[in-house]
Each structure stands twice: as structure tokens, then as C-alpha cells.
PDB file of C-alpha atoms in Angstrom:
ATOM      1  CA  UNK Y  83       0.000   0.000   0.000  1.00  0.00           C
ATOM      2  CA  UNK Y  84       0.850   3.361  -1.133  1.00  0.00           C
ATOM      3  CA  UNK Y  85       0.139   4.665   2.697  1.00  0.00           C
ATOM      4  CA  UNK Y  86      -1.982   7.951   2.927  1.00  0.00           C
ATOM      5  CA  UNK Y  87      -1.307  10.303  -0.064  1.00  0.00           C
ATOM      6  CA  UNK Y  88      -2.037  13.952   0.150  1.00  0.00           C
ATOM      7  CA  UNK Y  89      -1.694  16.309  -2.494  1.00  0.00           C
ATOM      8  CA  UNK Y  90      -0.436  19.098  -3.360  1.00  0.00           C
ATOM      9  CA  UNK Y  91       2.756  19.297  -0.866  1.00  0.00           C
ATOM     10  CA  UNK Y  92       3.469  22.794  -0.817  1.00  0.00           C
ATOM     11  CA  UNK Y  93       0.745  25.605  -1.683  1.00  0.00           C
ATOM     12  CA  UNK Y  94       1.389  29.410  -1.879  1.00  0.00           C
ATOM     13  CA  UNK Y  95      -1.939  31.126  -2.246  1.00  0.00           C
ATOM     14  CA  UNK Y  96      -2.737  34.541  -1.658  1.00  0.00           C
ATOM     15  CA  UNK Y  97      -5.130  35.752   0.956  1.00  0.00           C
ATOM     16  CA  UNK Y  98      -8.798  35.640  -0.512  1.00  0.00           C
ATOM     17  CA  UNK Y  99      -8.266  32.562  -2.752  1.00  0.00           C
ATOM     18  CA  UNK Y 100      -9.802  30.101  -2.515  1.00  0.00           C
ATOM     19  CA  UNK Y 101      -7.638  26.576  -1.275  1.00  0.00           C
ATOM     20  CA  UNK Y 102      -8.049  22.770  -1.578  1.00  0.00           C
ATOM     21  CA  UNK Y 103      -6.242  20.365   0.058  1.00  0.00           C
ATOM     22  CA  UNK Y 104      -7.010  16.654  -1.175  1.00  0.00           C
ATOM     23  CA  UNK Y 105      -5.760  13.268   0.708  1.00  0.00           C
ATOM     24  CA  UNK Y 106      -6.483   9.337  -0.458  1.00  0.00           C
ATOM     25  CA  UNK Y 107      -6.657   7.323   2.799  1.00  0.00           C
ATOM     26  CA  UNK Y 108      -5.332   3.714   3.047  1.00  0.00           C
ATOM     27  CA  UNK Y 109      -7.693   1.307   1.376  1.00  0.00           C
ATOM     28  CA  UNK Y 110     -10.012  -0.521   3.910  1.00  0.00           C
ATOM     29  CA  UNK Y 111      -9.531   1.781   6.473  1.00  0.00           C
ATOM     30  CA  UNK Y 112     -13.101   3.240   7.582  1.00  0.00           C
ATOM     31  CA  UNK Y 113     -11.673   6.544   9.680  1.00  0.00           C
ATOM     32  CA  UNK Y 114     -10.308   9.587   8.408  1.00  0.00           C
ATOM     33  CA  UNK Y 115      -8.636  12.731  10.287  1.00  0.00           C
ATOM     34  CA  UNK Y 116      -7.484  16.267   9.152  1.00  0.00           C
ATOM     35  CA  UNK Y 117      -5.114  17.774  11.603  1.00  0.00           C
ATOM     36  CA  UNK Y 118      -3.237  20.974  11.014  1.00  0.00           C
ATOM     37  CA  UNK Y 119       0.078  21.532  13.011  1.00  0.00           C
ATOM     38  CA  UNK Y 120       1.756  25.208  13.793  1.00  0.00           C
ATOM     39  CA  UNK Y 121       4.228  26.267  16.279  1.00  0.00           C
ATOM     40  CA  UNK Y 122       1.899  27.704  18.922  1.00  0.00           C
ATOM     41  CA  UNK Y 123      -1.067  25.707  18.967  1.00  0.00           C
ATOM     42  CA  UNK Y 124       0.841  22.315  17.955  1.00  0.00           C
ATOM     43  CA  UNK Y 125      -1.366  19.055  16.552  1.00  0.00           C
ATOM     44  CA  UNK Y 126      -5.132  20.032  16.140  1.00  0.00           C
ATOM     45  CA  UNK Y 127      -7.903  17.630  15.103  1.00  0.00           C
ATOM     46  CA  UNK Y 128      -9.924  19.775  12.950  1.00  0.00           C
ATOM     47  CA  UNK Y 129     -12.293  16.899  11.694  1.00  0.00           C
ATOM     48  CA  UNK Y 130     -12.829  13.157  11.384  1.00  0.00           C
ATOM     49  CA  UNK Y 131     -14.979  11.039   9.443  1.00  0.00           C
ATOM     50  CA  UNK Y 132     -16.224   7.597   9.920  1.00  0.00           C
ATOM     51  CA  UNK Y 133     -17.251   5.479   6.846  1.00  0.00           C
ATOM     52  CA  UNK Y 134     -17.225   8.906   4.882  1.00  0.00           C
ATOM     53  CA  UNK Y 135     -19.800  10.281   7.342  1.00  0.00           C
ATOM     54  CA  UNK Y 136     -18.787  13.233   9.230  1.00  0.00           C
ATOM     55  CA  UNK Y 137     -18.388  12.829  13.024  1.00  0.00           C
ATOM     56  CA  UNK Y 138     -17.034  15.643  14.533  1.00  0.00           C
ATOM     57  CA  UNK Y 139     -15.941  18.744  13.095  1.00  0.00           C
ATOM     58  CA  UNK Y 140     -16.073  20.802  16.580  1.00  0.00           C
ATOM     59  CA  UNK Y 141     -12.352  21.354  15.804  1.00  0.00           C
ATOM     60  CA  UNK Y 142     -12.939  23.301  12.371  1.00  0.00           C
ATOM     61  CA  UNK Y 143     -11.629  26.544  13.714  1.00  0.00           C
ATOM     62  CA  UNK Y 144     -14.919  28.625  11.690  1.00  0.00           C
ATOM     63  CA  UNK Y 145     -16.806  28.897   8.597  1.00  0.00           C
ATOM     64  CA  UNK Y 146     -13.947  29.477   6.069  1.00  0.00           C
ATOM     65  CA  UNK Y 147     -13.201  25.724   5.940  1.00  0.00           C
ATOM     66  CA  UNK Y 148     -15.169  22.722   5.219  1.00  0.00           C
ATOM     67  CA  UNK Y 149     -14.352  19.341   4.961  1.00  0.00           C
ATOM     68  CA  UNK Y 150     -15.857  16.482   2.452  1.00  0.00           C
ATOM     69  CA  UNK Y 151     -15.627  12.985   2.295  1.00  0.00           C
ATOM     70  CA  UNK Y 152     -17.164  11.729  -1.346  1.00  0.00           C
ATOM     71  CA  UNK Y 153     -16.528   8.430  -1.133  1.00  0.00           C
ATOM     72  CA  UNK Y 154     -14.238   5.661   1.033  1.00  0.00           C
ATOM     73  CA  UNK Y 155     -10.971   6.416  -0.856  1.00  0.00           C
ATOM     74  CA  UNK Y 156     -10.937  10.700  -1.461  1.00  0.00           C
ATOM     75  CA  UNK Y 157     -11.399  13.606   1.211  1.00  0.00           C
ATOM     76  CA  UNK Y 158     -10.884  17.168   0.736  1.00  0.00           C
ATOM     77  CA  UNK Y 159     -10.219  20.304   3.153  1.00  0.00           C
ATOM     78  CA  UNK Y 160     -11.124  23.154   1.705  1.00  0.00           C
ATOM     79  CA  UNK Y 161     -10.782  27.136   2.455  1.00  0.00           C
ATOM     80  CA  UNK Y 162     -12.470  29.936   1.031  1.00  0.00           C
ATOM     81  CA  UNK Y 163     -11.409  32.422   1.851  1.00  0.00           C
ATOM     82  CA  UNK Y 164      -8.213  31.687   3.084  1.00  0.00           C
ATOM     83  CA  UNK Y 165      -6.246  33.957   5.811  1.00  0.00           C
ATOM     84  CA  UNK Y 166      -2.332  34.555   6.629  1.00  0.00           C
ATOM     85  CA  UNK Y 167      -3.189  32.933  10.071  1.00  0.00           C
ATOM     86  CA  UNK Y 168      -4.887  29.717   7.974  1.00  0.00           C
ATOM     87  CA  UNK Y 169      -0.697  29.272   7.313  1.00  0.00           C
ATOM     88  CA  UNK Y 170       0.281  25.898   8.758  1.00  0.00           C
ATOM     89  CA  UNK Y 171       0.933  22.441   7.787  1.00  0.00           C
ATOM     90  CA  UNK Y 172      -1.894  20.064   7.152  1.00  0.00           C
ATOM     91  CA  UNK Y 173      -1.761  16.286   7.955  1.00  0.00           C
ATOM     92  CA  UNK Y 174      -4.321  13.757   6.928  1.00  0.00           C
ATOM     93  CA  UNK Y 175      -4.468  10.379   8.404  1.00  0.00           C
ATOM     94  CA  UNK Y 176      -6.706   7.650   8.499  1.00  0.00           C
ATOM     95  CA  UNK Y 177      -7.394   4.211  10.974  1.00  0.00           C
ATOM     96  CA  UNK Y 178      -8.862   0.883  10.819  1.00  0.00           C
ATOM     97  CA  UNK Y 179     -11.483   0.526  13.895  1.00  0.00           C
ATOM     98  CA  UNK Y 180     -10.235  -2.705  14.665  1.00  0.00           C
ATOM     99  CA  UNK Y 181      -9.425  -1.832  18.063  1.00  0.00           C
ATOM    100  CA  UNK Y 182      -8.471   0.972  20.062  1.00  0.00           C
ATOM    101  CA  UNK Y 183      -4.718  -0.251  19.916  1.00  0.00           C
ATOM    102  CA  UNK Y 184      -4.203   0.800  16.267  1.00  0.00           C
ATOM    103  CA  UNK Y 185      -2.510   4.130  15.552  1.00  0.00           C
ATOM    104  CA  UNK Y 186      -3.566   6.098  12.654  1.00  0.00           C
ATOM    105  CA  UNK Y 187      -1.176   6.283   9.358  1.00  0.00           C
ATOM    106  CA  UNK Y 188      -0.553   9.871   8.848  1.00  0.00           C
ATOM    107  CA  UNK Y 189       0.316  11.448   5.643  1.00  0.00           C
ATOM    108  CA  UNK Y 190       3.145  13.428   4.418  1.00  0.00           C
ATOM    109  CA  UNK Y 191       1.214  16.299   5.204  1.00  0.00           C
ATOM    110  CA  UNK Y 192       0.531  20.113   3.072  1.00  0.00           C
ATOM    111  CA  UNK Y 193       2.602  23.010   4.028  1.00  0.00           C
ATOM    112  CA  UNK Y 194      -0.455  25.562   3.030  1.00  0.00           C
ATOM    113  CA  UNK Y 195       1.722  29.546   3.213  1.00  0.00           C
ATOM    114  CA  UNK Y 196      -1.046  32.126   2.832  1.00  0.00           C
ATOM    115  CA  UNK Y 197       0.483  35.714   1.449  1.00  0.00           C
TER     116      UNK Y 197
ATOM    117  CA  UNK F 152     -10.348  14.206  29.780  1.00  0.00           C
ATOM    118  CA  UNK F 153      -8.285  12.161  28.490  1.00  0.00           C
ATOM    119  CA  UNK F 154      -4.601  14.167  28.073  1.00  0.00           C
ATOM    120  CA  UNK F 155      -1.321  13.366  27.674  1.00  0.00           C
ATOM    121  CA  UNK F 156       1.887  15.735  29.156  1.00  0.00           C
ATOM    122  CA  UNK F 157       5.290  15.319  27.975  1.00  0.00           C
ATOM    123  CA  UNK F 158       8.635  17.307  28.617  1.00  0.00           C
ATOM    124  CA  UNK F 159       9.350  20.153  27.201  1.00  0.00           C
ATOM    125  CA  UNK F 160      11.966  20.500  24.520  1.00  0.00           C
ATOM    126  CA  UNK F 161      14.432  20.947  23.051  1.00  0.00           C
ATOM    127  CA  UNK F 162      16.704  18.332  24.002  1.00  0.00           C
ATOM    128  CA  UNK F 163      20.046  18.309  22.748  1.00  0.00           C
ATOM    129  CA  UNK F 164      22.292  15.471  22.964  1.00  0.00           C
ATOM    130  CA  UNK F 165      25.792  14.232  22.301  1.00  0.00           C
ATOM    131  CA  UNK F 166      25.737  11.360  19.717  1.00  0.00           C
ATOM    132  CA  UNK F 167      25.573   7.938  21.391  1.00  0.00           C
ATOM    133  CA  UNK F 168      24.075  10.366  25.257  1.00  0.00           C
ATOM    134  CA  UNK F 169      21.449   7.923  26.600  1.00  0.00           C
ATOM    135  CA  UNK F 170      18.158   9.847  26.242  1.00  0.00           C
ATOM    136  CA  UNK F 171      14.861   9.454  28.304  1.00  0.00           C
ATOM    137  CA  UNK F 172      11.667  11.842  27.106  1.00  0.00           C
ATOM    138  CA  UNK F 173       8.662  11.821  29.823  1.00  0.00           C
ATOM    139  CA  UNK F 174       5.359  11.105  29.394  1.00  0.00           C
ATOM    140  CA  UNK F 175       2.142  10.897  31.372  1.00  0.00           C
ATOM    141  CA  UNK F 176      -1.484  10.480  30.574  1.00  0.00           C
ATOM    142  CA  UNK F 177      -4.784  10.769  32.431  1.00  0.00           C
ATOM    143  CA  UNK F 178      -7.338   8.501  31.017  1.00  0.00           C
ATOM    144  CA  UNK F 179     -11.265   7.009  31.637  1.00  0.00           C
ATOM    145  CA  UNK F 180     -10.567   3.492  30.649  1.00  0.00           C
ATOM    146  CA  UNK F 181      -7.736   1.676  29.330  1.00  0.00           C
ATOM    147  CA  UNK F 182      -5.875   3.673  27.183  1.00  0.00           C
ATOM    148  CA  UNK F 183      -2.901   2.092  24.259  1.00  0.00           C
ATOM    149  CA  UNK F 184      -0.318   4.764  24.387  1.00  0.00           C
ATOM    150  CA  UNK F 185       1.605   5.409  21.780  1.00  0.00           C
ATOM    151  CA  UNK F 186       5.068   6.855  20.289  1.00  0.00           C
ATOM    152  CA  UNK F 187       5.242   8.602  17.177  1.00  0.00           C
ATOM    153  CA  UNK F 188       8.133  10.905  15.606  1.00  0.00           C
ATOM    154  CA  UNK F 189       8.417  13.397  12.731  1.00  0.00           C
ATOM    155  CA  UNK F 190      11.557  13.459  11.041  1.00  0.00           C
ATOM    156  CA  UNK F 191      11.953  16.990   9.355  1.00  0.00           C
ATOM    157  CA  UNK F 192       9.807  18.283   6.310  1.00  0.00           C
ATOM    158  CA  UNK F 193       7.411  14.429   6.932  1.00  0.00           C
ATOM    159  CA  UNK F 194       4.439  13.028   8.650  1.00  0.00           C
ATOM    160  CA  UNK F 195       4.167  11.639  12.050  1.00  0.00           C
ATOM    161  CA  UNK F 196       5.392   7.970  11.732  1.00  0.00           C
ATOM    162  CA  UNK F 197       4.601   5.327  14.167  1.00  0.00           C
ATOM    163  CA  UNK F 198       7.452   4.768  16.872  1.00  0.00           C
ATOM    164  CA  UNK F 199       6.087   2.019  18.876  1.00  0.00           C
ATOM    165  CA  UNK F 200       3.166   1.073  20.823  1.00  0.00           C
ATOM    166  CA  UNK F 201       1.826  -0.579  24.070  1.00  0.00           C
ATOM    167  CA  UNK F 202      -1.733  -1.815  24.494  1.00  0.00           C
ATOM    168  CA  UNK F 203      -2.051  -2.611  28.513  1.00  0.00           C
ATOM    169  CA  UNK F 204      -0.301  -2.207  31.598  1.00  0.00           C
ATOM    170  CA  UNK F 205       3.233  -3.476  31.893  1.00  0.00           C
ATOM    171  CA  UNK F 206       3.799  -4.049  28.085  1.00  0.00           C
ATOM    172  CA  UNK F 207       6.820  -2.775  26.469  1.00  0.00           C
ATOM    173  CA  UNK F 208       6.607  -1.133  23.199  1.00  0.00           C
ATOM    174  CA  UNK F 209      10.048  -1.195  21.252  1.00  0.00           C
ATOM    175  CA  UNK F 210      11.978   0.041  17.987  1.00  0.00           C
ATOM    176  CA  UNK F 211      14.587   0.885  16.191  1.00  0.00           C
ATOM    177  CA  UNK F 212      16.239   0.901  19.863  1.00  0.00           C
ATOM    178  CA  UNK F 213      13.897   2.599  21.457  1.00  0.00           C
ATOM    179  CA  UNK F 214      11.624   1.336  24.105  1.00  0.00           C
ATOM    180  CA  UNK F 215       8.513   2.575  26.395  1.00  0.00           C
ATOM    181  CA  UNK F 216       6.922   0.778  29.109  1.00  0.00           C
ATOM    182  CA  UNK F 217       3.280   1.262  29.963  1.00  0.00           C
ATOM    183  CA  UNK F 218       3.557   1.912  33.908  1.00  0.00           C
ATOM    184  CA  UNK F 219       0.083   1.702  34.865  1.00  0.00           C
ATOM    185  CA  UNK F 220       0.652   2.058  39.002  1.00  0.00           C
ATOM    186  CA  UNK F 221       2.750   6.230  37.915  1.00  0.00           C
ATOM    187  CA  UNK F 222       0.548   6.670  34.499  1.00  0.00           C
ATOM    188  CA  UNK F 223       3.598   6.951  32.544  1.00  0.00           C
ATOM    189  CA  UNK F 224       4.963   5.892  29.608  1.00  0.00           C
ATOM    190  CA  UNK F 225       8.350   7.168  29.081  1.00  0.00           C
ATOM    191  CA  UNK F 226      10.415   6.828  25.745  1.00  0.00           C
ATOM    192  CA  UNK F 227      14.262   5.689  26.193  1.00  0.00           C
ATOM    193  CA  UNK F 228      16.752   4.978  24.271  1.00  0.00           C
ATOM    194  CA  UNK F 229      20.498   3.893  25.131  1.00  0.00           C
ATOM    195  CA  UNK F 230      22.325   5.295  23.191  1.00  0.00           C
ATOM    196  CA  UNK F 231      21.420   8.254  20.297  1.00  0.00           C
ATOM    197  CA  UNK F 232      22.763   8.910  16.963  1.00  0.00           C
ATOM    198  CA  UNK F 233      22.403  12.313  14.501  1.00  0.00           C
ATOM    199  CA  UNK F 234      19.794  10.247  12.718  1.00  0.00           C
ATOM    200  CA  UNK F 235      17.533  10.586  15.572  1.00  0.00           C
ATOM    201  CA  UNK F 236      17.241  13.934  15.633  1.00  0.00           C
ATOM    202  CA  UNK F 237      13.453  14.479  15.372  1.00  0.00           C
ATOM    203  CA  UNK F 238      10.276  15.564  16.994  1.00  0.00           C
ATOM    204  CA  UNK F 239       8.843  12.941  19.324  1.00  0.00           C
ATOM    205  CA  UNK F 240       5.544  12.905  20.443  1.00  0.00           C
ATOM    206  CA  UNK F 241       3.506  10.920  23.075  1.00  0.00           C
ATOM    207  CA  UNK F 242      -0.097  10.291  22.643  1.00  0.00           C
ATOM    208  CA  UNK F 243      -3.240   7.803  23.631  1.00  0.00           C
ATOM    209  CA  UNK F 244      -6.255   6.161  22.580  1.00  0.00           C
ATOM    210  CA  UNK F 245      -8.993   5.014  24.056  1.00  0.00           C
ATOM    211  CA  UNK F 246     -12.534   3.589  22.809  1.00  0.00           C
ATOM    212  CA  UNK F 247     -13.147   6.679  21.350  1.00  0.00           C
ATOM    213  CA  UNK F 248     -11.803   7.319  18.019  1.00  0.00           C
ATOM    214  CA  UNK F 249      -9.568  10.048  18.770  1.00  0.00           C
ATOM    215  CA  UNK F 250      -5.633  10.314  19.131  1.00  0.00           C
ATOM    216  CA  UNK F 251      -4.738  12.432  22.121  1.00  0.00           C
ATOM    217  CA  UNK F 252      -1.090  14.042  21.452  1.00  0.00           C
ATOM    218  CA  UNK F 253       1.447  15.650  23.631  1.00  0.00           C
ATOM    219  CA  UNK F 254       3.089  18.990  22.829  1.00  0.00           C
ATOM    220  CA  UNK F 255       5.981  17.098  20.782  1.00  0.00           C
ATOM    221  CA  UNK F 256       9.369  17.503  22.447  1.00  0.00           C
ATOM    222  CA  UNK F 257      12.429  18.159  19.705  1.00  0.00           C
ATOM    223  CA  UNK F 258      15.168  16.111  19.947  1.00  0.00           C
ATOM    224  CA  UNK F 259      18.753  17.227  18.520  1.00  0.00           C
ATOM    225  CA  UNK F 260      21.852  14.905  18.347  1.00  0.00           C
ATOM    226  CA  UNK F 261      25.182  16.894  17.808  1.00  0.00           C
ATOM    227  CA  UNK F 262      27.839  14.176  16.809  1.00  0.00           C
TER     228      UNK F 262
END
């Protein structure tokens, strides 16, 4: 397996714009995170789905960004607009619920720079 | 609620130093506790694990016992190298479907 592949790696956008962020989970796994990561506020679970069904989003820091889930192998983060402060890296991951002693696979991640 | 405290950073280290990184959870339940490091510019990668009390999770030469009695879980290894140099963090799961992380302590080896 290919592990969790996000795309694009790097985005430079300028504030306004509208920004996607895309990640393909590993196959059979039936829970997906988005976490963002900065120096002050560290790891933070914006959103997770379960079986492509939303779950909890009470982490989505406001209305700018939204979070789908199409189908078992394709999620997007999106922002619109998108702010300086939105700058961080993005990491998706995904888990099998087998059991509480599996760790999620995280992906390389998307360092998002807002200008 | 479930939380998980590790040491500050940064560490620095002297290539083969013997390093120990704290960490301690609170927890409802049985947590697995977990290990996971970032090398520079990647993802979080999965360290090592331990599902119940008194298991030791261990790789790549470094270990962590599950210390149920001092809810602690504390990462060691014996003896570091440059290649280690990385962010470390601790974190635990419960039931719920939810990864709680530490703060992530940086770790620098200096040959």
C-alpha cells in the first residue's frame, strides 16, 4: 500500500483565494482525520470522518473551511477564503477501527503559506 | 479528559548520550499509548506502541513501558545517533476514536 497520499505538498496562495487540500486514505480503512500543526497551537484535530460520514468537526476553527468525504478512498479540506493565520501544515491520516490499539497512518502532510 | 503531558523540549544530545523523554497520561478506561516521531519536512510515523499495563513497546532501539501504578509511559533509548534527531511525540487512545497528542518535544543529536 501506497500509505496515505495527500496532495499538493506545498501551496502558496494569496489571501482571498480560494484553497483545496485533497488526501487518499489507506484502502479498507473506515476513519479519516485532518489535523493541522503550527508552532503555537501544535497538533489540532480539525475533523474526522467515519465510513465517509462526518463525526465531529467541533475542531474546524470557523466557517472558512469545510471538509468532504465523497466516497471511502478521497477527502478534501477546503478554504475559502483563506487567511495569513490559515498558514500551517496540514496532515491527513486515516485508521482501521479494529481496536483501540491501532494508531492512525498519517500522511506526508501540506505546508499551506497564505500571502 | 483524556490528556497526555510530555517534557518540554528541546533536548540536545551528544551522539551515542542515553536519552529518556517523559510522558504521562490521564485517562477514563484503558488507554494504548503510543510513540510517534516526525523526522523533518514528513508526517508523524509510528514509533512504537503498548496496548495494557506493563507491556513494552520497542523500535529501532527505542523502548517505552506502559507503567500503569505512575501513568507513565516514558520513551528511552540507550544510546542516540544524529539520525535521531526528530520531533517525538507521546499520545493515547482510548474507545473513542480520537488520538490524544502531547506537545511534541524536539530532539537534537550533535555528533
Amino acid at each position: 500500500d501506497a500509505g496515505v497520499i495527500q496532495s499538493p505538498r506545498h501551496e502558496v496562495t494569496e489571501m482571498g483565494q480560494e484553497v483545496t487540500l485533497r488526501c487518499k486514505p489507506i484502502s479498507g480503512h473506515d476513519y479519516l482525520f485532518w489535523y493541522r500543526q503550527t508552532m503555537m497551537r501544535g497538533l489540532e484535530l480539525l475533523i474526522y470522518f467515519n465510513n465517509n460520514v462526518p463525526i465531529d468537526d467541533s475542531g474546524m476553527p470557523e466557517d472558512r473551511f469545510s471538509a468532504k468525504m465523497p466516497n471511502a478512498s478521497f477527502s478534501t479540506l477546503k478554504i475559502q477564503p483563506s487567511e495569513p493565520r490559515d498558514s500551517a501544515v496540514y496532515f491527513c491520516a486515516s485508521s482501521f477501527f479494529g481496536a483501540s490499539n491501532n494508531g492512525y497512518t498519517f500522511g506526508s502532510g501540506t505546508r499551506l503559506t497564505v500571502v | 479528559g483524556d490528556s497526555v503531558t510530555q517534557m518540554e523540549g528541546p533536548v540536545t544530545l551528544s551522539e551515542e548520550a542515553f536519552l529518556t523523554i517523559n510522558c504521562t497520561y490521564t485517562a477514563t478506561g484503558y488507554p494504548s499509548l503510543f510513540w510517534y516521531v516526525q523526522y523533518p519536512g514528513e508526517g508523524l510515523q509510528l514509533l512504537l506502541k503498548a496496548t495494557k499495563a506493563d507491556d513494552k513497546g520497542s523500535n529501532k532501539g527505542f523502548e517505552a513501558t506502559y507503567r500503569k501504578e505512575t501513568t507513565s509511559f516514558h520513551l528511552e533509548k540507550g544510546s542516540v545517533q544524529v539520525s535521531d534527531s526528530a520531533v517525538y511525540f507521546c499520545a493515547l487512545r482510548t474507545g473513542a476514536n480520537n488520538l490524544f497528542f502531547g506537545t511534541g518535544t524536539r530532539l537534537t543529536v550533535i555528533p
